[in-house]
XYZ file of C-alpha atoms in Angstrom:
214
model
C -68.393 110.078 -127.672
C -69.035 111.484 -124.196
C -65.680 113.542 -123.109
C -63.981 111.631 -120.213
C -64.888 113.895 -117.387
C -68.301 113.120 -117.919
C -67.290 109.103 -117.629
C -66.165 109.941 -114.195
C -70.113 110.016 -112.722
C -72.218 107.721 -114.092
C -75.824 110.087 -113.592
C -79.491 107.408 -113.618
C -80.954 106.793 -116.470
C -84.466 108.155 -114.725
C -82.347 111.965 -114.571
C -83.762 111.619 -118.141
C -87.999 112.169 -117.048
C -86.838 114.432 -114.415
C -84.594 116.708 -117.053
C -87.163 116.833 -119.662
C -89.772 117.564 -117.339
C -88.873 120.308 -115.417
C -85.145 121.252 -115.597
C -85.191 122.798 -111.626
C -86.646 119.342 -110.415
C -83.728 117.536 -112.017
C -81.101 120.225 -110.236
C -82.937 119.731 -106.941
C -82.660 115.964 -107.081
C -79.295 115.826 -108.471
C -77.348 118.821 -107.757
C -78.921 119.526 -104.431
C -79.723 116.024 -103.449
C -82.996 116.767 -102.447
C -86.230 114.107 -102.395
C -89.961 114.242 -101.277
C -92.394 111.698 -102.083
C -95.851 112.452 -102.851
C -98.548 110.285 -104.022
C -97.794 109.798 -107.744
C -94.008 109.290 -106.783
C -95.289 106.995 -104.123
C -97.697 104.936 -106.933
C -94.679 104.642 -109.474
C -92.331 103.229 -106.834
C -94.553 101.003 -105.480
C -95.015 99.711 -109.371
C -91.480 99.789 -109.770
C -91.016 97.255 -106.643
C -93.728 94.738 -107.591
C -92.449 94.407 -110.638
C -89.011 94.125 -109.484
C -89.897 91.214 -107.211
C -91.778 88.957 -109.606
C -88.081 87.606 -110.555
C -87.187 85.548 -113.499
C -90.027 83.774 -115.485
C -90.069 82.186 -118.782
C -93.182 81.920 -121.269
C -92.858 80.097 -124.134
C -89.513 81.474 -125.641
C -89.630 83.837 -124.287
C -87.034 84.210 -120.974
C -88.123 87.276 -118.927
C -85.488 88.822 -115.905
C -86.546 91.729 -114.096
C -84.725 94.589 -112.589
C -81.310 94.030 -114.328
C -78.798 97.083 -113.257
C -77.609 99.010 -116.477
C -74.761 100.700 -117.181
C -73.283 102.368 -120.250
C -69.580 103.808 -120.110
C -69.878 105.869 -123.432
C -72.947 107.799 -122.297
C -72.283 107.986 -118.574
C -75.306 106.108 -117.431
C -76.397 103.344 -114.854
C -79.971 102.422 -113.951
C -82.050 99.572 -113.303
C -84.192 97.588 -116.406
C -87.946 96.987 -114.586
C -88.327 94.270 -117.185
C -85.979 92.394 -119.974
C -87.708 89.596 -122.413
C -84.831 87.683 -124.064
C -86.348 86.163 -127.232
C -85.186 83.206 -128.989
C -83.827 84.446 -132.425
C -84.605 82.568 -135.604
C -81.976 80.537 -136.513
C -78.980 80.164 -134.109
C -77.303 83.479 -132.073
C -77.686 85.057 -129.208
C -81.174 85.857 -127.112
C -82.341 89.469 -128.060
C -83.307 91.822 -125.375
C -86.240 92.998 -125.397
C -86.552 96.339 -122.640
C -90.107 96.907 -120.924
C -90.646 99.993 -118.854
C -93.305 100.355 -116.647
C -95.236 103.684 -115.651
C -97.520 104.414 -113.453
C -99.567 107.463 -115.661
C -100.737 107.146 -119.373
C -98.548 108.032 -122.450
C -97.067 111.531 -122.410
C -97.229 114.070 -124.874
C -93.798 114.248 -125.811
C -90.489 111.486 -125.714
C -88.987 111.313 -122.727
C -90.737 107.713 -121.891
C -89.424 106.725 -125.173
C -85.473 108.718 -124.581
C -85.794 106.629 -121.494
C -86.578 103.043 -122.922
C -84.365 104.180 -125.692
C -81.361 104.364 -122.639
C -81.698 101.302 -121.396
C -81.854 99.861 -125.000
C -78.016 101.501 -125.395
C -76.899 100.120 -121.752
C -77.617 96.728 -123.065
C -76.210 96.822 -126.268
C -72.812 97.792 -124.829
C -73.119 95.135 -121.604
C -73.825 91.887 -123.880
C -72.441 93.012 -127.228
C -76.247 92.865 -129.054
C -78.075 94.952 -131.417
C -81.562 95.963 -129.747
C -84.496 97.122 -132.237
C -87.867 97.600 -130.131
C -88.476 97.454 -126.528
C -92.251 98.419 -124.806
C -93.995 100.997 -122.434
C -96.276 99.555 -120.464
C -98.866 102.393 -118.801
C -100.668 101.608 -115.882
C -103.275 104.119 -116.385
C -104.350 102.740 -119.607
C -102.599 98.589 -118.787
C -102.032 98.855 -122.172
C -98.485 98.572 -123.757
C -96.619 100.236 -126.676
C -93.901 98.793 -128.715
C -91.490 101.458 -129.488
C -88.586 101.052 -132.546
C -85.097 102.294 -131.713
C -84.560 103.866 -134.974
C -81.478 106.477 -135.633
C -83.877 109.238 -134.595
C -85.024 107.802 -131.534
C -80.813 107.009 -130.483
C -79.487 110.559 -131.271
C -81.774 112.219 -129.547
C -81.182 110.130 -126.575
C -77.644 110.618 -127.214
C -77.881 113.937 -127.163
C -79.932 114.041 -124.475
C -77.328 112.497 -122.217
C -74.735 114.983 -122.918
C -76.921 117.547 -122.011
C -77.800 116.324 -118.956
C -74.419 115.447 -117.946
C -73.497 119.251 -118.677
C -76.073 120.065 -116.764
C -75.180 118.719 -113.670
C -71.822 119.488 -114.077
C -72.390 123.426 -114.286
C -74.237 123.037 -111.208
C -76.251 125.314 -111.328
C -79.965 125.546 -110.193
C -82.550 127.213 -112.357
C -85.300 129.608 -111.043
C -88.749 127.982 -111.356
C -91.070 128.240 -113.778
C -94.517 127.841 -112.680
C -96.897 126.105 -114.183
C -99.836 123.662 -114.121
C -97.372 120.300 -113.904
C -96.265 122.242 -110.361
C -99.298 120.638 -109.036
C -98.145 116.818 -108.958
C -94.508 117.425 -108.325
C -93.748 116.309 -104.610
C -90.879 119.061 -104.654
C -93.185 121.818 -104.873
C -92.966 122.807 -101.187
C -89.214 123.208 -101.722
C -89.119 124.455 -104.783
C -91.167 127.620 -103.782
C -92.738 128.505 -108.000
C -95.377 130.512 -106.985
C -92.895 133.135 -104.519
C -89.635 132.215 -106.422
C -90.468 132.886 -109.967
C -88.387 133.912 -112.634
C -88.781 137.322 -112.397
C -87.590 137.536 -108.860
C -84.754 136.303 -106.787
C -84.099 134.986 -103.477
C -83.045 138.439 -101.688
C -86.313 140.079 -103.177
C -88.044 137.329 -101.943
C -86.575 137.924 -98.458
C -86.954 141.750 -98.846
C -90.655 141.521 -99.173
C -91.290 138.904 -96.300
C -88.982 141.040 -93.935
C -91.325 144.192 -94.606
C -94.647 142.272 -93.761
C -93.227 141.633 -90.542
């Protein structure tokens, strides 16, 4: 359980892609308040949107809502579900949720599509009282979608990951950059400065050195 100060602001669920991919990006947007869009970020909202607007449909059994808000008090998240299938469960009971997130890209290498399903999963099981199993990642890239199992694994690291990023943005603190090849697609790269504000420098020596070629 999530000590109360971090109850006290709720942080998005998508902090979660911006933490694990670059820790700076996620202090610029959140700490700093700071937003660019680029291309890619420009693709994903767009995706976001269309699927946002297709409202409520229902195939089969199947009843699908899109863009439900989220919120969880024990982790100290709120966010927005792109898609929610409520399937009919056998015998009598309540509809089971189903989450669907859709991205823009193709599968990543590591979790944090799956942390970030895994998220919304939690936020739902604590609004409607239900016990969620799998939800789905559907890539545009690829149009192909991936069932993904909320097993005990799956929920502490996304646990855990919460609490880290809430500690994160409470310390406040912005990291130096790191540079490296992802620089090239993040739309904060003109802010963020990698390639003249590396971790082996600071701001003053940065100064310094543009003051002398003056």
């Amino acid at each position: 359980m999530l000590d109360d100060v971090f109850r006290r602001r709720l942080v998005a669920i998508i902090s979660f892609t911006a933490f694990r991919f670059c820790s700076r990006q996620c202090a610029l947007i959140h700490i700093e308040q700071v937003w660019i869009e680029n291309r890619f970020t420009a693709e994903g909202r767009i995706m976001h949107d269309d699927v946002h607007e297709e409202g409520t449909k229902k195939r089969k059994e199947v009843l699908i809502e899109r863009g439900i808000p989220l919120r969880s008090l024990e982790l100290g998240l709120i966010g927005k579900a792109d898609v929610v299938e409520f399937h009919k469960p056998v015998g009598c009971g309540k509809p089971i949720p189903f989450p669907v997130e859709y991205k823009r890209g193709k599968p990543k290498s590591d979790d944090s599509d799956k942390v970030q399903l895994c998220a919304q999963a939690l936020c739902l099981e604590e609004m409607l009282g239900v016990s969620i199993k799998q939800g789905a990642l559907f890539y545009g890239k690829t149009r192909h979608r991936f069932d993904v199992e909320f097993d005990e694994v799956l929920r502490n690291i996304t646990k855990d990951a919460a609490a880290r990023l809430h500690e994160f943005i409470s310390a406040g603190k912005t990291p130096l950059p790191n540079l490296s090849p992802k620089c090239d697609s993040c739309s904060l790269v003109d802010i963020c400065l990698p390639k003249v504000v590396g971790c082996n420098s600071s701001v003053e020596q940065y100064l310094e050195k543009e003051t002398k070629e003056l």
